[in-house]
Amino acid sequence: MANDNPTSSDQVIPAAGNPAPYLQNRELSWLDFNERVLEQGADESVPLLQRLNFISIFWSNLQEFFMVRVGSLTDLSLVKKHIVDSKSNMTPSEQLRAIYLRCHELYPAYERTFEQVRLLLNKVGVTHVRPDELTDEQRSYLAEYAEANVTPFLSPQIINARHPFPHLENGALYIVVRLDEEADKAQDQAKSEHKKKDKKGKKSKGKPAKESTKNASLSQNVGAEGTMLGLIPLPRQCARVVKLPGDGFSFILLEHVVEMVAEQVFSMYTVKHTNVICVTRNADIDATESTDENDEDYREHMKRILKKRARLAPVRLESERELSDTLEPLLLDRLNLKKHQVFTTSVPLDLSFTWGLASHLSEKQCAALMYPPFTPQWPACLDRKRPIMEQVTAGGDVLLSYPYESMDPFVQLLREASRDPRVISIKITLYRLASQSHLAEALIDAAENGKEVTALFELRARFDESNNIEWSQRFEQAGCNVIYGFRDYKVHSKICCITRQTDDGIQHITQLGTGNYNEKTAKLYTDLSLITTSPTIGRDATEFFRNMALENVSDNYDVLWVAPLQVKPLILKNIDHQIELARRGEPCGLFFKTNSVTDKEIIDKIAEASQAGVKTVMLVRGISCLVPGVEGYTENVRVVSIVGRMLEHSRIYGFGPRTNMKIYLASADLMTRNMDKRVEIAWPVLDEKLRDRILSYIDVSLSDTAKLRELLPNRRYTPLGFFAQVSPEGKTIRFDSQVHFMDEARLKARMSTEVEVEREVEKREAAAVATNVAPSAGTATPATSEAATVPPEAMSATNSAAPADAASGSPSADATGTSEPALEPDAIEPAEEVTTTAILPHIEQPPHKPSLLVRALAAAIRFSNRRK
């Protein structure tokens, strides 16, 4: 690899060829996304502990990026044939150089952000103590603590000619101990002298017992020859966060406690210095590699693959402090790494501990340092006192919006189906399940109750393989029909079909979702879930599961789009139709909400549409290989992103102007892997009310002025709060769309509860009149209950935001009128070079009565798509 230690972006040499100016490299775009996550950690409007969690998300995201994307590129760089990235024309080696360079730019910002938050937390009594900050009392406490709770679990190792360099586990922390060579020589000499004395001692009789004991002790503490290095793996049995005595909550991390006792552990040597290191290994492994499905159970094959992954080649080495001139080359040689693959940071090398800090704090402290708690609400469109199946089969389609509305109604539907004598079968695809899953338990109950339950498990869901293997075994033991999908395609669709025998014949209840059947992530990821009794969709669903059982890739569907044969071709066909409309001068437009857009064919088609005059808006949380606003190519395309408290995860495709836009929901991002290498589903929203609800959802999301940022032609994003409004009094007012949806869900739930109470009161009154009995004194009339009022938080002029989760789950912030963090001068182009049109210029909203929540908030918040 040429230039193993790049120091400036000028050294990233583009490959031969001229990539289109509206395309950018996928990996570099992803690193920009992760930088936006890190910037949430610097956002002063986010509560402090949530800021720390955002930094932890940045860390875990980057860890997975190195394991998967860098690992994959490393493998490709070793292939002799010429391979280039279709968007940037960069070879794998060129991409790797650019990635390592970009990461070396991100690490200092990562350090600064973490240290800033650490010091601010220290001021409010959540004190992360480093070894050089310990008081004498704390040192004394830790000495006793380590002796009782840490030292017994340590497994130290030495490295010399007789003890080769050990395998360092992926992502595990190690204390590396540099032993003094000169001291080693002195100890060799001491050892020799002890042997001589020993011989003399044997000859002389009547030697004092005291001296003999002393010599024995010395000989026991003489280490092995030629030892320069020691390693101590961080023990898994010990608590990572060690609470310290003193006021407030002070803690030190386990790795620093182990460092403090390293001299005792290696007492037979002279310890020169210690450090904490962590190796990241390639985890990108082909699950279909060397498998013969006729000879080996697929689950056993996947278990073997997981073991193999743990020993793949390293791609990154991290250390807490600079490695010495002796230690660095030794580690690089043993790990087969280059100098530019080493990253030094004072940030703890494993930030997973941050998610447990709240458990050490009081309720009052948590309230000050975390988002106000939010619980997904029961959807107002469903009566929780009536069977869900009865409501679904009697009414129209039901659309659930996670995490603002709860997944519980769908889980309840499965529970009811498991007991309903008319239910014949339940079929479902399972990509990621929670480790504790009520949904899975309902399916198992159904099988045990004699229902035919078919569960398609995708055992190759990355990093969820073990969990899926365990669940598939439980399903099989319960009598479910477990299938594993395709050899060459991951099944990423989210579809469930309940088949019932009714008086009118066979009925299908079909559920289609943009996200996984995971109750944990459903509280953190924004997703849409449709439950419908449409006979057409039901027939397509049964056909889908028939094809899955036969491992048949098919396009024989009436309304569903199923990848790999249909989704991309039909997206391209619908874009072509908008191009035709534009050329005829008729209303047209495109909208896409997706996690990432990387597919070159789709990007090229959107660029073609832009040149034809089709206005296109793309709400892309993560990677965008499409660069908008490039003169002559993508002037009519705008790309915006929301990184907030909730992880934006729903996929929405829109074709046409707002007045008659065709809306499709999907499980697929606009990525080549989703379009060509996975079984995905997209489906139309046929119910007009639900279509209007989704359009309203889009409108509110694009009205965000707190978290929404725009990708500019220079490939940079506008800073946080760029679209915020300034009141006549000079106060910055930010509108957080995710907070709005939480408030709206709460308000609708309260109003729904009030309606239910009123109905109950009316029933009682009617029954009392019928029996000539007056209502009891205890019967309340809810005329002025709090359910009828606007929630106090909704009436605040400053929207407060909410809680988050890992890797992928991201947090969000208040819209409090605070000033934005300082940015580098070149972080954004001058404002006058940015267009100031509305986010959705082609979607003209028709006159309509504002929603109840919008009216309630009108006194405090005014929506506006225009930039101040």
Short mmCIF file of N, CA, C and O in Angstrom, two decimals, residues 716-825:
data_model
loop_
_atom_site.label_atom_id
_atom_site.label_comp_id
_atom_site.label_asym_id
_atom_site.label_seq_id
_atom_site.Cartn_x
_atom_site.Cartn_y
_atom_site.Cartn_z
N ARG A 716 -20.70 19.42 2.39
CA ARG A 716 -20.80 19.65 3.83
C ARG A 716 -22.26 19.88 4.20
O ARG A 716 -23.07 20.25 3.35
N TYR A 717 -22.57 19.68 5.47
CA TYR A 717 -23.94 19.89 5.96
C TYR A 717 -24.04 21.22 6.69
O TYR A 717 -23.07 21.67 7.33
N THR A 718 -25.20 21.82 6.61
CA THR A 718 -25.44 23.03 7.39
C THR A 718 -25.33 22.69 8.87
O THR A 718 -25.58 21.55 9.27
N PRO A 719 -24.96 23.65 9.71
CA PRO A 719 -24.83 23.36 11.14
C PRO A 719 -26.18 23.19 11.80
O PRO A 719 -27.22 23.58 11.26
N LEU A 720 -26.17 22.62 12.99
CA LEU A 720 -27.39 22.48 13.77
C LEU A 720 -28.01 23.86 14.01
O LEU A 720 -27.31 24.82 14.30
N GLY A 721 -29.32 23.92 13.87
CA GLY A 721 -30.02 25.18 14.12
C GLY A 721 -29.96 26.17 12.99
O GLY A 721 -30.40 27.31 13.13
N PHE A 722 -29.43 25.76 11.84
CA PHE A 722 -29.29 26.67 10.70
C PHE A 722 -30.64 27.21 10.24
O PHE A 722 -30.75 28.33 9.76
N PHE A 723 -31.68 26.39 10.38
CA PHE A 723 -33.01 26.78 9.92
C PHE A 723 -33.86 27.39 11.04
O PHE A 723 -35.05 27.64 10.85
N ALA A 724 -33.28 27.58 12.21
CA ALA A 724 -34.04 28.09 13.35
C ALA A 724 -34.56 29.50 13.07
O ALA A 724 -33.95 30.28 12.35
N GLN A 725 -35.70 29.81 13.66
CA GLN A 725 -36.31 31.13 13.52
C GLN A 725 -35.86 32.04 14.67
O GLN A 725 -35.56 31.56 15.77
N VAL A 726 -35.81 33.32 14.41
CA VAL A 726 -35.49 34.29 15.45
C VAL A 726 -36.72 35.16 15.67
O VAL A 726 -37.25 35.77 14.73
N SER A 727 -37.17 35.21 16.91
CA SER A 727 -38.37 35.99 17.23
C SER A 727 -38.05 37.48 17.20
O SER A 727 -36.87 37.87 17.22
N PRO A 728 -39.08 38.34 17.14
CA PRO A 728 -38.84 39.80 17.17
C PRO A 728 -38.02 40.23 18.38
O PRO A 728 -37.32 41.23 18.34
N GLU A 729 -38.13 39.44 19.46
CA GLU A 729 -37.36 39.78 20.67
C GLU A 729 -35.92 39.29 20.59
O GLU A 729 -35.13 39.48 21.51
N GLY A 730 -35.57 38.63 19.47
CA GLY A 730 -34.20 38.15 19.30
C GLY A 730 -33.95 36.78 19.87
O GLY A 730 -32.79 36.33 19.93
N LYS A 731 -34.99 36.07 20.25
CA LYS A 731 -34.83 34.74 20.81
C LYS A 731 -34.88 33.69 19.70
O LYS A 731 -35.75 33.73 18.84
N THR A 732 -33.94 32.75 19.75
CA THR A 732 -33.91 31.68 18.75
C THR A 732 -34.95 30.62 19.13
O THR A 732 -34.95 30.11 20.25
N ILE A 733 -35.82 30.33 18.18
CA ILE A 733 -36.87 29.34 18.42
C ILE A 733 -36.66 28.18 17.45
O ILE A 733 -36.63 28.37 16.24
N ARG A 734 -36.50 27.00 18.01
CA ARG A 734 -36.29 25.82 17.19
C ARG A 734 -37.48 24.88 17.31
O ARG A 734 -38.00 24.68 18.41
N PHE A 735 -37.86 24.31 16.21
CA PHE A 735 -38.95 23.34 16.20
C PHE A 735 -38.37 21.95 15.98
O PHE A 735 -37.72 21.69 14.98
N ASP A 736 -38.59 21.08 16.95
CA ASP A 736 -38.08 19.70 16.89
C ASP A 736 -39.22 18.79 16.48
O ASP A 736 -40.17 18.59 17.24
N SER A 737 -39.14 18.23 15.28
CA SER A 737 -40.24 17.42 14.76
C SER A 737 -40.49 16.18 15.61
O SER A 737 -41.64 15.77 15.81
N GLN A 738 -39.44 15.57 16.12
CA GLN A 738 -39.62 14.37 16.93
C GLN A 738 -40.33 14.69 18.24
O GLN A 738 -41.18 13.91 18.70
N VAL A 739 -40.02 15.82 18.83
CA VAL A 739 -40.73 16.25 20.03
C VAL A 739 -42.20 16.50 19.71
O VAL A 739 -43.10 16.14 20.46
N HIS A 740 -42.45 17.11 18.56
CA HIS A 740 -43.83 17.35 18.12
C HIS A 740 -44.60 16.03 18.04
O HIS A 740 -45.74 15.93 18.53
N PHE A 741 -44.00 15.02 17.44
CA PHE A 741 -44.70 13.74 17.28
C PHE A 741 -44.95 13.08 18.64
O PHE A 741 -45.98 12.42 18.84
N MET A 742 -44.01 13.24 19.58
CA MET A 742 -44.23 12.70 20.92
C MET A 742 -45.39 13.43 21.60
O MET A 742 -46.28 12.80 22.19
N ASP A 743 -45.39 14.76 21.51
CA ASP A 743 -46.47 15.53 22.12
C ASP A 743 -47.82 15.20 21.48
O ASP A 743 -48.83 15.06 22.17
N GLU A 744 -47.81 15.05 20.16
CA GLU A 744 -49.04 14.72 19.45
C GLU A 744 -49.58 13.37 19.88
O GLU A 744 -50.78 13.20 20.10
N ALA A 745 -48.68 12.38 20.02
CA ALA A 745 -49.10 11.05 20.44
C ALA A 745 -49.69 11.08 21.85
O ALA A 745 -50.70 10.44 22.13
N ARG A 746 -49.04 11.84 22.73
CA ARG A 746 -49.56 11.96 24.10
C ARG A 746 -50.95 12.60 24.10
O ARG A 746 -51.87 12.14 24.79
N LEU A 747 -51.08 13.67 23.34
CA LEU A 747 -52.34 14.40 23.32
C LEU A 747 -53.46 13.54 22.75
O LEU A 747 -54.56 13.48 23.29
N LYS A 748 -53.19 12.85 21.66
CA LYS A 748 -54.20 11.98 21.06
C LYS A 748 -54.60 10.87 22.02
O LYS A 748 -55.77 10.50 22.10
N ALA A 749 -53.61 10.32 22.73
CA ALA A 749 -53.91 9.25 23.68
C ALA A 749 -54.78 9.76 24.81
O ALA A 749 -55.73 9.10 25.24
N ARG A 750 -54.49 10.98 25.30
CA ARG A 750 -55.32 11.57 26.37
C ARG A 750 -56.74 11.82 25.89
O ARG A 750 -57.70 11.54 26.59
N MET A 751 -56.85 12.36 24.69
CA MET A 751 -58.17 12.64 24.15
C MET A 751 -58.95 11.35 23.92
O MET A 751 -60.15 11.27 24.18
N SER A 752 -58.25 10.33 23.45
CA SER A 752 -58.90 9.04 23.24
C SER A 752 -59.38 8.45 24.55
O SER A 752 -60.48 7.90 24.65
N THR A 753 -58.55 8.61 25.60
CA THR A 753 -58.94 8.12 26.92
C THR A 753 -60.18 8.86 27.41
O THR A 753 -61.10 8.25 27.97
N GLU A 754 -60.22 10.17 27.18
CA GLU A 754 -61.38 10.95 27.61
C GLU A 754 -62.65 10.49 26.87
O GLU A 754 -63.72 10.36 27.47
N VAL A 755 -62.53 10.25 25.58
CA VAL A 755 -63.68 9.78 24.81
C VAL A 755 -64.18 8.46 25.37
O VAL A 755 -65.39 8.24 25.50
N GLU A 756 -63.23 7.55 25.70
CA GLU A 756 -63.62 6.26 26.26
C GLU A 756 -64.35 6.44 27.58
O GLU A 756 -65.36 5.77 27.86
N VAL A 757 -63.84 7.38 28.42
CA VAL A 757 -64.49 7.64 29.71
C VAL A 757 -65.89 8.20 29.49
O VAL A 757 -66.85 7.79 30.16
N GLU A 758 -66.02 9.13 28.55
CA GLU A 758 -67.34 9.71 28.27
C GLU A 758 -68.32 8.65 27.79
O GLU A 758 -69.49 8.64 28.19
N ARG A 759 -67.84 7.75 26.94
CA ARG A 759 -68.72 6.68 26.46
C ARG A 759 -69.17 5.79 27.61
O ARG A 759 -70.33 5.37 27.69
N GLU A 760 -68.22 5.49 28.52
CA GLU A 760 -68.55 4.65 29.66
C GLU A 760 -69.59 5.33 30.54
O GLU A 760 -70.54 4.69 31.03
N VAL A 761 -69.42 6.64 30.74
CA VAL A 761 -70.38 7.39 31.56
C VAL A 761 -71.75 7.39 30.91
O VAL A 761 -72.78 7.18 31.57
N GLU A 762 -71.77 7.60 29.57
CA GLU A 762 -73.04 7.60 28.85
C GLU A 762 -73.73 6.25 28.96
O GLU A 762 -74.95 6.15 29.12
N LYS A 763 -72.96 5.17 28.88
CA LYS A 763 -73.55 3.83 29.01
C LYS A 763 -74.17 3.65 30.38
O LYS A 763 -75.27 3.11 30.52
N ARG A 764 -73.42 4.10 31.40
CA ARG A 764 -73.94 3.94 32.77
C ARG A 764 -75.21 4.78 32.98
O ARG A 764 -76.17 4.33 33.62
N GLU A 765 -75.18 6.00 32.44
CA GLU A 765 -76.36 6.86 32.59
C GLU A 765 -77.56 6.26 31.86
O GLU A 765 -78.68 6.28 32.37
N ALA A 766 -77.29 5.73 30.64
CA ALA A 766 -78.39 5.12 29.89
C ALA A 766 -78.94 3.91 30.63
O ALA A 766 -80.16 3.70 30.69
N ALA A 767 -78.03 3.12 31.22
CA ALA A 767 -78.48 1.94 31.97
C ALA A 767 -79.26 2.36 33.20
O ALA A 767 -80.27 1.74 33.56
N ALA A 768 -78.83 3.48 33.82
CA ALA A 768 -79.53 3.96 35.02
C ALA A 768 -80.93 4.45 34.67
O ALA A 768 -81.90 4.20 35.39
N VAL A 769 -81.03 5.16 33.53
CA VAL A 769 -82.34 5.65 33.10
C VAL A 769 -83.26 4.48 32.77
O VAL A 769 -84.45 4.45 33.12
N ALA A 770 -82.69 3.46 32.11
CA ALA A 770 -83.50 2.30 31.72
C ALA A 770 -84.04 1.56 32.92
O ALA A 770 -85.12 0.97 32.88
N THR A 771 -83.30 1.58 34.01
CA THR A 771 -83.74 0.86 35.21
C THR A 771 -84.29 1.80 36.27
O THR A 771 -84.49 1.40 37.41
N ASN A 772 -84.43 3.11 35.87
CA ASN A 772 -84.94 4.12 36.81
C ASN A 772 -84.09 4.24 38.07
O ASN A 772 -84.59 4.45 39.15
N VAL A 773 -82.76 4.07 37.88
CA VAL A 773 -81.84 4.21 39.01
C VAL A 773 -80.89 5.35 38.70
O VAL A 773 -80.28 5.39 37.63
N ALA A 774 -80.76 6.29 39.64
CA ALA A 774 -79.86 7.43 39.42
C ALA A 774 -78.42 6.96 39.43
O ALA A 774 -78.07 6.01 40.12
N PRO A 775 -77.55 7.63 38.65
CA PRO A 775 -76.13 7.27 38.67
C PRO A 775 -75.55 7.40 40.07
O PRO A 775 -75.96 8.28 40.83
N SER A 776 -74.63 6.51 40.40
CA SER A 776 -74.03 6.55 41.73
C SER A 776 -73.21 7.81 41.90
O SER A 776 -72.70 8.38 40.95
N ALA A 777 -73.08 8.23 43.16
CA ALA A 777 -72.34 9.47 43.46
C ALA A 777 -70.90 9.37 43.04
O ALA A 777 -70.24 10.35 42.78
N GLY A 778 -70.38 8.14 42.99
CA GLY A 778 -68.96 7.97 42.64
C GLY A 778 -68.70 8.04 41.15
O GLY A 778 -67.56 7.98 40.74
N THR A 779 -69.74 8.18 40.32
CA THR A 779 -69.51 8.23 38.89
C THR A 779 -69.06 9.62 38.50
O THR A 779 -69.78 10.59 38.66
N ALA A 780 -67.89 9.72 37.98
CA ALA A 780 -67.33 11.03 37.65
C ALA A 780 -67.67 11.41 36.22
O ALA A 780 -67.79 10.57 35.35
N THR A 781 -67.84 12.69 36.00
CA THR A 781 -68.00 13.20 34.63
C THR A 781 -66.74 13.95 34.28
O THR A 781 -66.34 14.87 34.98
N PRO A 782 -66.10 13.56 33.20
CA PRO A 782 -64.76 14.09 32.91
C PRO A 782 -64.75 15.37 32.11
O PRO A 782 -63.92 15.54 31.25
N ALA A 783 -65.69 16.29 32.42
CA ALA A 783 -65.81 17.48 31.59
C ALA A 783 -64.52 18.27 31.53
O ALA A 783 -64.16 18.80 30.49
N THR A 784 -63.83 18.38 32.62
CA THR A 784 -62.62 19.21 32.61
C THR A 784 -61.40 18.41 33.05
O THR A 784 -60.53 18.93 33.72
N SER A 785 -61.37 17.14 32.70
CA SER A 785 -60.20 16.33 33.08
C SER A 785 -58.96 16.81 32.35
O SER A 785 -59.03 17.48 31.34
N GLU A 786 -57.79 16.43 32.88
CA GLU A 786 -56.54 16.88 32.25
C GLU A 786 -56.38 16.31 30.86
O GLU A 786 -55.64 16.83 30.04
N ALA A 787 -57.15 15.24 30.57
CA ALA A 787 -57.06 14.67 29.23
C ALA A 787 -57.56 15.64 28.18
O ALA A 787 -57.20 15.57 27.02
N ALA A 788 -58.41 16.57 28.60
CA ALA A 788 -58.96 17.51 27.63
C ALA A 788 -58.07 18.72 27.44
O ALA A 788 -58.31 19.54 26.58
N THR A 789 -57.06 18.82 28.26
CA THR A 789 -56.19 19.98 28.17
C THR A 789 -54.95 19.65 27.37
O THR A 789 -54.57 18.51 27.21
N VAL A 790 -54.31 20.68 26.87
CA VAL A 790 -53.05 20.48 26.16
C VAL A 790 -51.96 20.18 27.19
O VAL A 790 -51.88 20.84 28.23
N PRO A 791 -51.12 19.18 26.95
CA PRO A 791 -50.06 18.87 27.91
C PRO A 791 -49.19 20.09 28.16
O PRO A 791 -48.91 20.85 27.24
N PRO A 792 -48.78 20.29 29.42
CA PRO A 792 -47.96 21.47 29.72
C PRO A 792 -46.73 21.57 28.84
O PRO A 792 -46.36 22.65 28.40
N GLU A 793 -46.11 20.39 28.56
CA GLU A 793 -44.89 20.46 27.75
C GLU A 793 -45.19 20.92 26.34
O GLU A 793 -44.35 21.50 25.67
N ALA A 794 -46.44 20.65 25.86
CA ALA A 794 -46.78 21.06 24.50
C ALA A 794 -46.96 22.57 24.41
O ALA A 794 -46.81 23.17 23.35
N MET A 795 -47.32 23.21 25.54
CA MET A 795 -47.57 24.65 25.52
C MET A 795 -46.30 25.45 25.75
O MET A 795 -46.30 26.66 25.68
N SER A 796 -45.21 24.76 26.03
CA SER A 796 -43.96 25.48 26.24
C SER A 796 -43.46 26.04 24.93
O SER A 796 -43.52 25.43 23.90
N ALA A 797 -42.94 27.24 24.99
CA ALA A 797 -42.40 27.85 23.77
C ALA A 797 -41.08 27.21 23.38
O ALA A 797 -40.56 27.45 22.31
N THR A 798 -40.53 26.41 24.26
CA THR A 798 -39.26 25.75 23.96
C THR A 798 -39.48 24.26 24.01
O THR A 798 -39.61 23.68 25.06
N ASN A 799 -39.50 23.63 22.85
CA ASN A 799 -39.74 22.19 22.77
C ASN A 799 -38.60 21.46 23.46
O ASN A 799 -37.46 21.65 23.14
N SER A 800 -38.95 20.54 24.36
CA SER A 800 -37.91 19.69 24.93
C SER A 800 -37.94 18.37 24.22
O SER A 800 -38.96 17.93 23.76
N ALA A 801 -36.76 17.74 24.15
CA ALA A 801 -36.70 16.50 23.38
C ALA A 801 -36.52 15.30 24.27
O ALA A 801 -36.77 15.34 25.41
N ALA A 802 -36.06 14.17 23.73
CA ALA A 802 -36.30 12.88 24.34
C ALA A 802 -35.18 11.85 24.49
O ALA A 802 -34.10 12.19 24.26
N PRO A 803 -35.37 10.39 24.89
CA PRO A 803 -34.27 9.44 25.17
C PRO A 803 -33.76 8.62 24.00
O PRO A 803 -34.44 8.52 23.04
N ALA A 804 -32.61 7.96 24.14
CA ALA A 804 -32.04 7.24 23.00
C ALA A 804 -31.53 5.86 23.31
O ALA A 804 -31.58 5.41 24.39
N ASP A 805 -30.93 5.23 22.33
CA ASP A 805 -30.34 3.90 22.49
C ASP A 805 -29.14 3.81 21.57
O ASP A 805 -28.86 4.67 20.79
N ALA A 806 -28.47 2.75 21.53
CA ALA A 806 -27.21 2.60 20.88
C ALA A 806 -27.16 2.65 19.38
O ALA A 806 -27.83 3.37 18.76
N ALA A 807 -26.20 1.93 18.96
CA ALA A 807 -25.70 1.91 17.64
C ALA A 807 -26.53 2.56 16.70
O ALA A 807 -26.24 3.51 16.12
N SER A 808 -27.20 2.16 16.70
CA SER A 808 -27.73 2.95 15.80
C SER A 808 -28.59 3.85 16.41
O SER A 808 -28.63 4.92 16.28
N GLY A 809 -29.34 3.78 17.46
CA GLY A 809 -30.30 4.71 17.99
C GLY A 809 -29.64 6.00 18.31
O GLY A 809 -28.61 6.03 18.87
N SER A 810 -30.17 7.07 17.91
CA SER A 810 -29.59 8.36 18.19
C SER A 810 -30.53 9.18 19.02
O SER A 810 -31.71 9.01 18.97
N PRO A 811 -30.02 10.14 19.78
CA PRO A 811 -30.83 11.04 20.57
C PRO A 811 -31.24 12.34 19.88
O PRO A 811 -31.00 12.52 18.72
N SER A 812 -31.85 13.32 20.58
CA SER A 812 -32.21 14.62 20.01
C SER A 812 -32.16 15.68 21.08
O SER A 812 -31.85 15.39 22.19
N ALA A 813 -32.53 16.88 20.77
CA ALA A 813 -32.32 17.91 21.76
C ALA A 813 -33.50 18.80 21.96
O ALA A 813 -34.46 18.74 21.27
N ASP A 814 -33.37 19.68 22.97
CA ASP A 814 -34.37 20.70 23.19
C ASP A 814 -34.30 21.72 22.09
O ASP A 814 -33.32 21.85 21.40
N ALA A 815 -35.35 22.48 21.98
CA ALA A 815 -35.33 23.57 21.03
C ALA A 815 -35.29 24.86 21.80
O ALA A 815 -36.09 25.73 21.67
N THR A 816 -34.40 24.99 22.68
CA THR A 816 -34.46 26.05 23.69
C THR A 816 -33.88 27.36 23.26
O THR A 816 -33.21 27.84 23.80
N GLY A 817 -33.68 27.82 22.27
CA GLY A 817 -33.19 29.18 22.05
C GLY A 817 -31.77 29.39 22.50
O GLY A 817 -31.38 30.53 22.72
N THR A 818 -30.99 28.36 22.72
CA THR A 818 -29.59 28.57 23.07
C THR A 818 -28.78 28.77 21.81
O THR A 818 -29.15 28.32 20.75
N SER A 819 -27.65 29.42 21.95
CA SER A 819 -26.83 29.65 20.76
C SER A 819 -26.14 28.37 20.35
O SER A 819 -25.90 27.49 21.15
N GLU A 820 -25.81 28.27 19.06
CA GLU A 820 -25.18 27.07 18.54
C GLU A 820 -23.72 26.99 18.95
O GLU A 820 -23.06 28.01 19.15
N PRO A 821 -23.16 25.78 19.06
CA PRO A 821 -21.73 25.66 19.34
C PRO A 821 -20.93 26.29 18.20
O PRO A 821 -21.37 26.28 17.06
N ALA A 822 -19.77 26.79 18.54
CA ALA A 822 -18.94 27.42 17.51
C ALA A 822 -18.52 26.40 16.47
O ALA A 822 -18.26 25.25 16.78
N LEU A 823 -18.47 26.82 15.22
CA LEU A 823 -18.05 25.95 14.13
C LEU A 823 -16.77 26.49 13.52
O LEU A 823 -16.46 27.67 13.62
N GLU A 824 -16.04 25.59 12.87
CA GLU A 824 -14.87 26.05 12.13
C GLU A 824 -15.32 26.99 11.02
O GLU A 824 -16.40 26.82 10.45
N PRO A 825 -14.53 28.00 10.67
CA PRO A 825 -14.95 28.98 9.68
C PRO A 825 -15.34 28.36 8.34
O PRO A 825 -16.22 28.86 7.67
#
